[in-house]
Short mmCIF file of C-alpha atoms and ligand atoms in Angstrom, two decimals:
data_model
loop_
_atom_site.label_atom_id
_atom_site.label_comp_id
_atom_site.label_asym_id
_atom_site.label_seq_id
_atom_site.Cartn_x
_atom_site.Cartn_y
_atom_site.Cartn_z
CA UNK A 1 17.85 -21.85 15.10
CA UNK A 2 17.46 -18.36 17.44
CA UNK A 3 16.22 -15.51 14.97
CA UNK A 4 15.56 -11.87 16.12
CA UNK A 5 12.67 -10.09 14.37
CA UNK A 6 12.85 -6.17 14.61
CA UNK A 7 9.62 -4.91 14.06
CA UNK A 8 6.37 -6.84 14.62
CA UNK A 9 4.35 -4.92 12.15
CA UNK A 10 2.20 -6.66 9.06
CA UNK A 11 5.40 -7.52 8.16
CA UNK A 12 8.14 -8.92 11.19
CA UNK A 13 4.76 -10.10 12.72
CA UNK A 14 4.06 -12.40 9.90
CA UNK A 15 7.19 -13.22 9.58
CA UNK A 16 8.26 -13.73 13.64
CA UNK A 17 5.64 -16.60 13.51
CA UNK A 18 6.21 -18.06 10.38
CA UNK A 19 9.72 -18.89 11.36
CA UNK A 20 8.56 -20.06 15.01
CA UNK A 21 5.93 -22.18 13.79
CA UNK A 22 8.69 -23.69 11.76
CA UNK A 23 10.94 -25.34 14.40
CA UNK A 24 12.85 -21.82 15.01
CA UNK A 25 12.88 -20.38 18.60
CA UNK A 26 12.07 -16.25 17.88
CA UNK A 27 12.17 -13.41 19.91
CA UNK A 28 10.09 -10.61 18.50
CA UNK A 29 11.16 -6.84 19.17
CA UNK A 30 9.32 -3.38 18.83
CA UNK A 31 10.07 -0.06 20.43
CA UNK A 32 5.87 0.22 20.77
CA UNK A 33 5.29 -0.86 24.14
CA UNK A 34 1.48 -0.71 22.99
CA UNK A 35 2.24 -3.41 20.62
CA UNK A 36 5.00 -5.34 22.86
CA UNK A 37 1.79 -5.15 25.90
CA UNK A 38 -1.03 -6.37 23.59
CA UNK A 39 0.80 -9.63 21.94
CA UNK A 40 2.52 -9.93 25.82
CA UNK A 41 -1.57 -10.35 26.48
CA UNK A 42 -1.66 -13.10 23.97
CA UNK A 43 -4.38 -10.87 21.41
CA UNK A 44 -2.71 -9.96 18.09
CA UNK A 45 -2.46 -6.22 16.90
CA UNK A 46 -3.40 -6.81 13.41
CA UNK A 47 -6.65 -7.90 11.63
CA UNK A 48 -8.23 -9.05 8.57
CA UNK A 49 -5.26 -10.85 8.11
CA UNK A 50 -6.57 -14.97 7.49
CA UNK A 51 -5.62 -17.35 9.42
CA UNK A 52 -2.57 -15.36 11.39
CA UNK A 53 -4.76 -15.06 15.36
CA UNK A 54 -4.68 -18.87 15.66
CA UNK A 55 -1.66 -18.99 13.92
CA UNK A 56 -0.06 -16.61 16.21
CA UNK A 57 -1.76 -17.24 19.31
CA UNK A 58 -0.07 -20.80 18.83
CA UNK A 59 3.47 -20.03 18.85
CA UNK A 60 2.94 -17.82 21.34
CA UNK A 61 1.45 -20.39 23.55
CA UNK A 62 3.72 -22.96 22.63
CA UNK A 63 6.63 -20.09 23.59
CA UNK A 64 7.68 -20.29 20.12
CA UNK A 65 7.62 -16.80 19.84
CA UNK A 66 8.40 -14.47 22.32
CA UNK A 67 7.90 -11.34 22.19
CA UNK A 68 10.15 -8.02 23.99
CA UNK A 69 10.94 -4.55 24.02
CA UNK A 70 15.25 -4.98 23.01
CA UNK A 71 16.48 -7.73 21.41
CA UNK A 72 18.81 -10.58 23.09
CA UNK A 73 22.47 -12.52 21.05
CA UNK A 74 20.55 -14.79 18.15
CA UNK A 75 22.23 -17.08 15.32
CA UNK A 76 20.41 -14.48 13.08
CA UNK A 77 18.45 -10.62 13.36
CA UNK A 78 15.64 -9.99 10.82
CA UNK A 79 15.14 -6.19 10.23
CA UNK A 80 11.42 -5.46 9.27
CA UNK A 81 11.07 -1.66 10.23
CA UNK A 82 9.04 0.60 7.93
CA UNK A 83 11.35 3.11 5.27
CA UNK A 84 8.86 5.76 4.68
CA UNK A 85 8.65 8.05 2.48
CA UNK A 86 9.80 12.67 4.13
CA UNK A 87 7.94 15.15 2.78
CA UNK A 88 9.23 17.67 5.81
CA UNK A 89 12.65 18.07 4.05
CA UNK A 90 10.79 20.07 1.31
CA UNK A 91 10.60 23.74 3.83
CA UNK A 92 6.65 22.97 3.04
CA UNK A 93 5.72 23.89 6.50
CA UNK A 94 2.09 24.94 7.28
CA UNK A 95 1.12 23.92 4.39
CA UNK A 96 -1.74 21.34 4.90
CA UNK A 97 -1.19 17.14 3.79
CA UNK A 98 -2.94 17.57 0.56
CA UNK A 99 -1.13 20.65 -0.72
CA UNK A 100 2.05 18.67 0.17
CA UNK A 101 0.50 16.47 -1.91
CA UNK A 102 0.14 18.94 -4.89
CA UNK A 103 3.18 19.67 -4.50
CA UNK A 104 5.10 16.27 -4.89
CA UNK A 105 3.21 16.28 -8.34
CA UNK A 106 3.29 19.96 -9.83
CA UNK A 107 7.10 20.33 -9.37
CA UNK A 108 8.55 16.35 -10.06
CA UNK A 109 12.37 16.15 -10.39
CA UNK A 110 13.21 18.90 -7.41
CA UNK A 111 10.70 18.86 -5.26
CA UNK A 112 10.11 14.51 -4.79
CA UNK A 113 10.17 13.08 -1.63
CA UNK A 114 13.07 11.51 -0.04
CA UNK A 115 13.01 7.65 1.92
CA UNK A 116 13.35 7.98 5.78
CA UNK A 117 15.74 5.22 6.88
CA UNK A 118 15.58 5.94 10.11
CA UNK A 119 14.38 3.13 11.28
CA UNK A 120 16.85 0.94 9.95
CA UNK A 121 19.36 3.17 11.06
CA UNK A 122 18.38 2.88 14.86
CA UNK A 123 16.80 -0.87 14.09
CA UNK A 124 20.32 -1.68 12.98
CA UNK A 125 21.87 0.46 15.79
CA UNK A 126 19.52 -1.63 18.31
CA UNK A 127 21.41 -5.37 17.54
CA UNK A 128 24.58 -3.77 16.00
CA UNK A 129 25.53 -4.48 20.24
CA UNK A 130 23.93 -7.87 19.90
CA UNK A 131 25.81 -9.27 16.99
CA UNK A 132 28.16 -11.96 17.11
CA UNK A 133 31.03 -13.16 14.18
CA UNK A 134 29.90 -16.07 12.11
CA UNK A 135 25.84 -14.38 12.61
CA UNK A 136 22.98 -14.09 10.22
CA UNK A 137 21.34 -9.98 9.69
CA UNK A 138 18.74 -9.74 7.39
CA UNK A 139 17.18 -6.26 6.25
CA UNK A 140 13.51 -7.09 5.14
CA UNK A 141 12.16 -3.78 4.54
CA UNK A 142 12.48 -2.53 1.50
CA UNK A 143 14.52 0.00 0.96
CA UNK A 144 16.60 1.75 -1.96
CA UNK A 145 19.28 0.46 -3.93
CA UNK A 146 22.13 0.22 -1.61
CA UNK A 147 21.03 -0.03 1.68
CA UNK A 148 22.03 -2.96 2.27
CA UNK A 149 25.11 -2.05 1.51
CA UNK A 150 25.61 1.01 2.26
CA UNK A 151 23.83 1.80 5.46
CA UNK A 152 23.67 -1.15 6.95
CA UNK A 153 26.66 -3.36 6.79
CA UNK A 154 28.70 0.58 8.04
CA UNK A 155 26.79 0.48 10.58
CA UNK A 156 27.92 -2.97 11.47
CA UNK A 157 31.38 -2.42 10.84
CA UNK A 158 31.53 1.32 13.13
CA UNK A 159 30.68 -2.05 15.83
CA UNK A 160 34.28 -4.10 14.88
CA UNK A 161 31.74 -6.14 12.64
CA UNK A 162 33.52 -6.99 9.37
CA UNK A 163 31.69 -7.93 6.63
CA UNK A 164 33.22 -11.53 6.13
CA UNK A 165 32.31 -11.96 9.94
CA UNK A 166 29.47 -11.23 9.72
CA UNK A 167 26.22 -12.73 7.00
CA UNK A 168 24.42 -9.67 6.08
CA UNK A 169 21.57 -9.99 3.57
CA UNK A 170 18.80 -8.07 2.12
CA UNK A 171 15.03 -10.57 1.61
CA UNK A 172 12.45 -7.47 0.62
CA UNK A 173 9.15 -8.31 1.23
CA UNK A 174 6.87 -8.59 -1.33
CA UNK A 175 3.63 -10.06 0.54
CA UNK A 176 -0.22 -8.31 -0.26
CA UNK A 177 -1.26 -6.97 2.38
CA UNK A 178 -4.94 -9.21 3.39
CA UNK A 179 -3.29 -12.51 1.99
CA UNK A 180 -0.23 -11.61 3.59
CA UNK A 181 0.34 -15.66 5.31
CA UNK A 182 -0.58 -17.29 2.45
CA UNK A 183 1.85 -14.97 0.01
CA UNK A 184 5.04 -15.60 2.38
CA UNK A 185 4.44 -19.30 2.71
CA UNK A 186 3.68 -19.91 -1.35
CA UNK A 187 5.37 -17.12 -3.56
CA UNK A 188 8.69 -16.67 -4.68
CA UNK A 189 11.57 -15.46 -2.68
CA UNK A 190 14.34 -13.45 -4.12
CA UNK A 191 17.44 -13.24 -1.20
CA UNK A 192 20.27 -11.66 -2.09
CA UNK A 193 23.67 -11.42 0.08
CA UNK A 194 26.42 -9.16 0.44
CA UNK A 195 28.42 -12.08 0.21
CA UNK A 196 27.76 -15.85 -1.32
CA UNK A 197 27.53 -17.35 2.44
CA UNK A 198 24.84 -15.20 3.48
CA UNK A 199 22.53 -15.64 0.65
CA UNK A 200 23.14 -19.04 1.55
CA UNK A 201 22.66 -18.67 5.56
CA UNK A 202 20.00 -16.64 4.01
CA UNK A 203 18.04 -19.26 2.19
CA UNK A 204 18.39 -21.59 4.60
CA UNK A 205 16.79 -19.91 6.92
CA UNK A 206 14.21 -18.60 4.66
CA UNK A 207 13.39 -22.22 3.20
CA UNK A 208 12.30 -23.30 6.92
CA UNK A 209 8.92 -21.31 6.34
CA UNK A 210 9.22 -20.40 2.48
CA UNK A 211 7.62 -23.84 0.18
CA UNK A 212 7.68 -21.05 -2.90
CA UNK A 213 11.52 -21.10 -4.95
CA UNK A 214 14.00 -19.16 -3.85
CA UNK A 215 15.92 -17.25 -5.84
CA UNK A 216 19.11 -15.77 -5.22
CA UNK A 217 21.54 -12.94 -6.43
CA UNK A 218 23.53 -10.02 -4.82
CA UNK A 219 22.23 -7.57 -2.23
CA UNK A 220 21.66 -4.31 -4.81
CA UNK A 221 20.08 -6.73 -7.23
CA UNK A 222 17.64 -7.50 -4.53
CA UNK A 223 16.25 -3.96 -3.52
CA UNK A 224 15.85 -3.18 -7.20
CA UNK A 225 14.25 -6.07 -7.86
CA UNK A 226 11.22 -5.01 -5.19
CA UNK A 227 10.89 -1.45 -6.43
CA UNK A 228 11.12 -2.38 -10.06
CA UNK A 229 7.99 -4.25 -8.68
CA UNK A 230 5.98 -2.24 -7.02
CA UNK A 231 6.90 1.10 -10.16
CA UNK A 232 5.94 -1.51 -13.22
CA UNK A 233 2.09 -1.59 -11.21
CA UNK A 234 2.02 1.85 -10.88
CA UNK A 235 3.30 3.13 -14.44
CA UNK A 236 0.44 0.17 -15.99
CA UNK A 237 -1.67 1.49 -13.62
CA UNK A 238 -1.26 5.28 -14.65
CA UNK A 239 -1.26 3.89 -18.65
CA UNK A 240 -5.10 2.68 -17.40
CA UNK A 241 -6.07 6.00 -15.75
CA UNK A 242 -4.57 7.73 -18.40
CA UNK A 243 -6.85 5.68 -20.79
CA UNK A 244 -9.67 6.52 -18.60
CA UNK A 245 -9.41 10.06 -19.22
CA UNK A 246 -9.27 9.30 -23.13
CA UNK A 247 -12.07 7.53 -23.03
CA UNK A 248 -14.22 10.07 -21.01
CA UNK A 249 -13.26 12.40 -24.21
CA UNK A 250 -14.10 10.05 -26.81
CA UNK A 251 -17.28 8.75 -25.05
CA UNK A 252 -16.50 5.00 -24.87
CA UNK A 253 -16.21 3.06 -22.07
CA UNK A 254 -12.34 3.12 -20.80
CA UNK A 255 -12.99 -0.85 -18.43
CA UNK A 256 -14.43 -2.21 -21.53
CA UNK A 257 -11.81 -1.37 -23.98
CA UNK A 258 -9.10 -2.28 -21.74
CA UNK A 259 -10.83 -5.82 -21.50
CA UNK A 260 -11.08 -6.35 -24.63
CA UNK A 261 -6.93 -5.32 -25.45
CA UNK A 262 -6.71 -7.62 -22.68
CA UNK A 263 -7.62 -10.58 -24.92
CA UNK A 264 -4.80 -9.88 -26.79
CA UNK A 265 -2.38 -12.67 -24.93
CA UNK A 266 0.82 -9.76 -24.41
CA UNK A 267 -1.26 -7.33 -23.32
CA UNK A 268 -2.84 -6.76 -19.36
CA UNK A 269 -3.44 -3.21 -18.39
CA UNK A 270 -4.79 -3.48 -14.98
CA UNK A 271 -7.61 -1.04 -13.81
CA UNK A 272 -7.79 2.74 -14.01
CA UNK A 273 -9.31 3.75 -10.52
CA UNK A 274 -9.56 7.49 -7.95
CA UNK A 275 -5.39 6.58 -7.36
CA UNK A 276 -2.57 4.36 -5.99
CA UNK A 277 -2.97 4.32 -1.97
CA UNK A 278 -0.82 1.71 0.47
CA UNK A 279 2.09 2.37 1.91
CA UNK A 280 3.90 0.41 -0.91
CA UNK A 281 3.44 1.26 -5.07
CA UNK A 282 2.87 4.92 -4.13
CA UNK A 283 6.09 4.94 -2.04
CA UNK A 284 8.13 2.81 -3.93
CA UNK A 285 8.77 4.67 -7.07
CA UNK A 286 10.58 7.45 -4.91
CA UNK A 287 13.33 5.24 -3.84
CA UNK A 288 14.76 4.93 -7.56
CA UNK A 289 13.78 8.43 -7.75
CA UNK A 290 15.86 9.91 -6.07
CA UNK A 291 18.54 8.29 -6.64
CA UNK A 292 18.25 9.31 -10.15
CA UNK A 293 15.90 11.96 -11.11
CA UNK A 294 17.35 12.79 -14.82
CA UNK A 295 17.10 9.16 -15.90
CA UNK A 296 13.71 8.39 -14.34
CA UNK A 297 11.01 10.53 -16.03
CA UNK A 298 8.78 7.64 -16.47
CA UNK A 299 8.37 6.73 -13.22
CA UNK A 300 8.11 10.54 -12.38
CA UNK A 301 5.01 11.27 -15.01
CA UNK A 302 3.80 7.75 -13.58
CA UNK A 303 3.72 9.07 -9.92
CA UNK A 304 2.35 12.73 -11.46
CA UNK A 305 -0.68 10.46 -13.44
CA UNK A 306 -1.59 8.24 -10.64
CA UNK A 307 -1.40 11.26 -8.30
CA UNK A 308 -3.64 13.35 -9.93
CA UNK A 309 -6.14 11.33 -10.03
CA UNK A 310 -7.54 11.93 -6.69
CA UNK A 311 -8.79 15.96 -8.35
CA UNK A 312 -9.69 14.07 -11.40
CA UNK A 313 -12.56 12.14 -9.42
CA UNK A 314 -13.64 15.67 -7.88
CA UNK A 315 -13.98 17.63 -11.25
CA UNK A 316 -16.26 14.62 -12.29
CA UNK A 317 -18.25 15.66 -9.26
CA UNK A 318 -18.20 19.37 -10.07
CA UNK A 319 -19.51 17.80 -14.41
CA UNK A 320 -22.21 16.12 -11.98
CA UNK A 321 -23.14 19.81 -9.83
CA UNK A 322 -23.42 21.30 -12.95
CA UNK A 323 -25.54 18.68 -14.94
CA UNK A 324 -27.75 18.01 -11.55
CA UNK A 325 -27.10 20.35 -8.55
CA UNK A 326 -25.50 18.57 -6.05
CA UNK A 327 -25.07 20.43 -2.28
CA UNK A 328 -23.13 17.21 0.06
CA UNK A 329 -21.56 14.58 -1.55
CA UNK A 330 -20.79 11.10 0.73
CA UNK A 331 -17.04 9.83 -0.01
CA UNK A 332 -17.71 6.20 0.57
CA UNK A 333 -14.80 3.84 1.80
CA UNK A 334 -11.32 5.99 3.64
CA UNK A 335 -9.21 2.35 2.90
CA UNK A 336 -6.70 2.31 -0.09
CA UNK A 337 -8.41 -1.36 -1.29
CA UNK A 338 -11.01 -2.80 -0.17
CA UNK A 339 -12.11 -4.82 2.90
CA UNK A 340 -9.13 -4.03 4.50
CA UNK A 341 -8.79 -0.82 7.36
CA UNK A 342 -5.60 0.72 6.40
CA UNK A 343 -5.87 3.89 4.60
CA UNK A 344 -2.29 5.26 4.20
CA UNK A 345 -1.82 7.35 1.18
CA UNK A 346 -5.17 6.55 0.66
CA UNK A 347 -7.09 8.35 -2.58
CA UNK A 348 -10.23 8.76 -0.64
CA UNK A 349 -9.08 11.12 2.00
CA UNK A 350 -7.81 13.91 -1.11
CA UNK A 351 -11.02 13.57 -2.95
CA UNK A 352 -12.85 14.01 0.50
CA UNK A 353 -10.41 17.43 0.91
CA UNK A 354 -11.12 18.24 -2.93
CA UNK A 355 -14.45 18.16 -2.98
CA UNK A 356 -14.06 20.61 0.08
CA UNK A 357 -12.44 23.11 -1.50
CA UNK A 358 -14.98 23.34 -3.83
CA UNK A 359 -17.46 23.91 -1.25
CA UNK A 360 -19.65 20.68 -1.33
CA UNK A 361 -20.64 19.76 2.07
CA UNK A 362 -18.65 16.20 2.56
CA UNK A 363 -19.33 13.84 4.89
CA UNK A 364 -17.55 10.01 4.96
CA UNK A 365 -18.04 6.55 5.52
CA UNK A 366 -16.26 3.63 6.19
CA UNK A 367 -16.90 0.52 8.03
CA UNK A 368 -13.23 -0.14 9.29
CA UNK A 369 -12.57 3.05 10.84
CA UNK A 370 -13.90 2.92 14.61
CA UNK A 371 -14.76 6.68 14.08
CA UNK A 372 -16.04 6.52 10.07
CA UNK A 373 -18.46 3.15 11.00
CA UNK A 374 -21.99 5.03 12.06
CA UNK A 375 -24.97 4.17 10.76
CA UNK A 376 -25.56 5.29 6.89
CA UNK A 377 -28.71 5.88 6.73
CA UNK A 378 -27.40 8.88 9.06
CA UNK A 379 -24.34 9.52 6.61
CA UNK A 380 -26.61 9.84 3.68
CA UNK A 381 -29.59 12.08 4.80
CA UNK A 382 -29.80 14.65 2.50
CA UNK A 383 -26.98 13.67 0.70
CA UNK A 384 -27.17 13.99 -2.92
CA UNK A 385 -24.87 11.63 -4.54
CA UNK A 386 -22.55 8.68 -3.41
CA UNK A 387 -19.15 8.72 -4.34
CA UNK A 388 -17.56 4.87 -4.35
CA UNK A 389 -14.07 5.40 -3.03
CA UNK A 390 -13.45 2.40 -2.09
CA UNK A 391 -15.41 -1.25 -3.18
CA UNK A 392 -15.90 -3.02 0.24
CA UNK A 393 -18.26 -5.74 -0.14
CA UNK A 394 -20.52 -4.07 2.22
CA UNK A 395 -20.78 -1.23 -0.66
CA UNK A 396 -21.39 -3.68 -3.13
CA UNK A 397 -24.11 -5.53 -1.16
CA UNK A 398 -26.06 -2.21 -0.31
CA UNK A 399 -29.67 -2.41 -1.92
CA UNK A 400 -30.06 0.25 -3.92
CA UNK A 401 -33.80 0.68 -3.29
CA UNK A 402 -33.09 1.21 0.51
CA UNK A 403 -30.64 4.03 -0.23
CA UNK A 404 -33.12 5.86 -2.64
CA UNK A 405 -34.80 6.20 0.26
CA UNK A 406 -32.14 7.54 2.72
CA UNK A 407 -31.15 10.08 -0.02
CA UNK A 408 -32.35 14.07 -1.66
CA UNK A 409 -30.56 12.17 -5.08
CA UNK A 410 -30.33 9.80 -6.87
CA UNK A 411 -26.71 9.82 -8.18
CA UNK A 412 -23.83 7.53 -7.87
CA UNK A 413 -19.84 7.64 -9.43
CA UNK A 414 -17.80 4.81 -8.97
CA UNK A 415 -14.58 4.86 -9.21
CA UNK A 416 -13.79 1.94 -8.62
CA UNK A 417 -15.36 0.24 -11.39
CA UNK A 418 -16.87 -2.77 -9.13
CA UNK A 419 -19.92 -1.69 -8.34
CA UNK A 420 -23.63 -3.74 -9.59
CA UNK A 421 -24.48 -0.43 -12.00
CA UNK A 422 -27.39 -2.12 -14.25
CA UNK A 423 -29.05 -2.91 -10.28
CA UNK A 424 -28.78 1.06 -9.19
CA UNK A 425 -29.67 2.54 -12.48
CA UNK A 426 -32.90 -0.20 -12.48
CA UNK A 427 -33.14 1.94 -8.25
CA UNK A 428 -33.67 5.31 -10.34
CA UNK A 429 -29.92 6.51 -9.70
CA UNK A 430 -27.99 8.45 -12.59
CA UNK A 431 -24.77 6.51 -12.34
CA UNK A 432 -21.37 8.00 -13.57
CA UNK A 433 -18.38 5.60 -13.67
CA UNK A 434 -13.98 7.25 -13.76
CA UNK A 435 -13.42 6.30 -17.22
CA UNK A 436 -16.71 5.71 -19.08
CA UNK A 437 -17.47 8.72 -21.83
CA UNK A 438 -20.90 6.86 -22.97
CA UNK A 439 -23.19 9.31 -21.42
CA UNK A 440 -21.61 11.85 -23.42
CA UNK A 441 -23.38 9.94 -26.48
CA UNK A 442 -26.71 11.15 -24.72
CA UNK A 443 -25.57 15.00 -25.48
CA UNK A 444 -24.85 14.49 -28.69
CA UNK A 445 -28.44 13.09 -29.59
N1 SAJ B 501 -5.07 -0.15 -8.34
C1 SAJ B 501 -5.98 0.50 -9.09
N2 SAJ B 501 -5.55 -0.63 -9.93
C2 SAJ B 501 -4.75 -1.67 -10.04
C3 SAJ B 501 -4.59 -2.51 -9.71
C4 SAJ B 501 -4.59 -1.85 -8.11
O1 SAJ B 501 -5.87 1.57 -9.24
O2 SAJ B 501 -5.22 -2.66 -11.31
C5 SAJ B 501 -4.74 1.04 -6.68
C6 SAJ B 501 -5.61 0.16 -5.37
O3 SAJ B 501 -6.83 0.04 -5.28
C7 SAJ B 501 -4.28 0.43 -4.67
C8 SAJ B 501 -3.53 0.18 -4.98
O4 SAJ B 501 -3.47 0.24 -6.42
O5 SAJ B 501 -4.98 1.73 -3.91
C9 SAJ B 501 -2.11 -0.88 -4.47
O6 SAJ B 501 -2.98 -1.70 -4.38
P1 SAJ B 501 -2.63 -3.50 -4.47
O7 SAJ B 501 -3.31 -4.55 -4.26
O8 SAJ B 501 -1.91 -3.28 -6.09
O9 SAJ B 501 -0.95 -3.53 -4.10
P2 SAJ B 501 -0.40 -2.90 -2.35
O10 SAJ B 501 -0.24 -2.48 -2.15
O11 SAJ B 501 -1.56 -3.86 -1.63
O12 SAJ B 501 0.86 -4.56 -2.45
C10 SAJ B 501 2.11 -4.02 -3.19
C11 SAJ B 501 1.47 -5.41 -4.21
N3 SAJ B 501 2.69 -5.43 -5.07
C12 SAJ B 501 2.52 -6.05 -6.30
O13 SAJ B 501 1.55 -6.26 -6.86
C13 SAJ B 501 3.82 -5.71 -7.37
C14 SAJ B 501 2.25 -6.40 -2.74
O14 SAJ B 501 3.04 -7.90 -3.47
C15 SAJ B 501 3.91 -5.70 -2.42
O15 SAJ B 501 3.91 -6.79 -1.33
C16 SAJ B 501 3.38 -4.86 -1.55
O16 SAJ B 501 2.82 -4.47 -2.74
C17 SAJ B 501 4.61 -4.43 -0.31
O17 SAJ B 501 4.44 -4.30 0.78
O18 SAJ B 501 5.41 -3.43 -1.94
#
């Protein structure tokens, strides 16, 4: 089958590679000239994804994957473009990103951000002239419920195609950044067609490379399932973050309490942290909220709790300051999760902004960001406090005795709850952890 994949980002490119390696003739297209140029030179623009480089080089060398900046006629078209949130429509011009984010949290219903479907619209328009009777068109982009039927289909219809002429389906991507290739192959997949024939044909294409089960439904349910999964996680993490705040007040350790609660066979609470980052979990609930603001108080509150965590972390630093006196803080990690070079929606930069607002001198470090990958010894010079904002492996492996020699004071705040605390305490550090109020016991004595 000849397949045209539109959008060669984190999802589209691995999808194109897997489809190509499964015996399809794939044309990958992207509007970004730099990506097309890099790939045409045989190089891969996505890093830190296990096995992707080798697979991509092979399918491009063999010619089963070609890359271009414009579509061609094909049997199937797969749209994998981003669906970001748009904060711009909200008349907050001139506000800093942090201020805008805060506005979103505090004004909830009237001020939530809106999904930006412009990439989906332009991708659909770009393929529409090439789509012919009997072709399959699949939307993979995470989208507000109804997008396949109410946005993509009308565009195709405006090019003279009928809903029964073409086969249109939604097949949401649900893979974990860092394990994309494995999850694309092994995870169960949801496919929802606008017609039953569309579902059947889309299932046939995906079964060329998906080893998991392919579960079928209608297009709007498929869209909602994807949003429900990420919303579930957002709500669960918000609960953990609320428990962290409560534990801090109670003088107990949230992580210990959660881990004990999770021994119950029907309880599975996630981990508290400095906030929820990435381009999925903090974004997707808004795709539901924007359509149903009056009946989504839980989703809105979860968003609000998780988005308030960076300020909560900055407030913890203020508490440490009151006790120990701090001038300079080093924020370790800008990525939204460990060992990835992706800082989209990451809480770290917001923590740093709040700390600066509070008057601290702040330095940021991240081994995956070229301009922030400077020697740690230099960043830590004269610093009083280290804040672990992202638990990259390199930070967990740091030698506390060495770090102690660089710092002015031995203070560590672990917001990720994965640092080997005993080692740092043994090196003379005062360690504070998010959601751990046990230090307050010392004041009670
Ligand atoms: N986080 C916590 N506590 C936790 C787990 C995560 O605070 O217990 C934070 C992380 O630190 C991170 C954020 O949540 O900042 C999201 O990280 P993640 O690893 O949970 O998820 P993502 O955003 O990398 O990928 C998610 C996945 N969705 C689900 O697990 C339901 C992935 O399967 C989706 O394909 C992806 O979103 C997507 O594309 O939608």
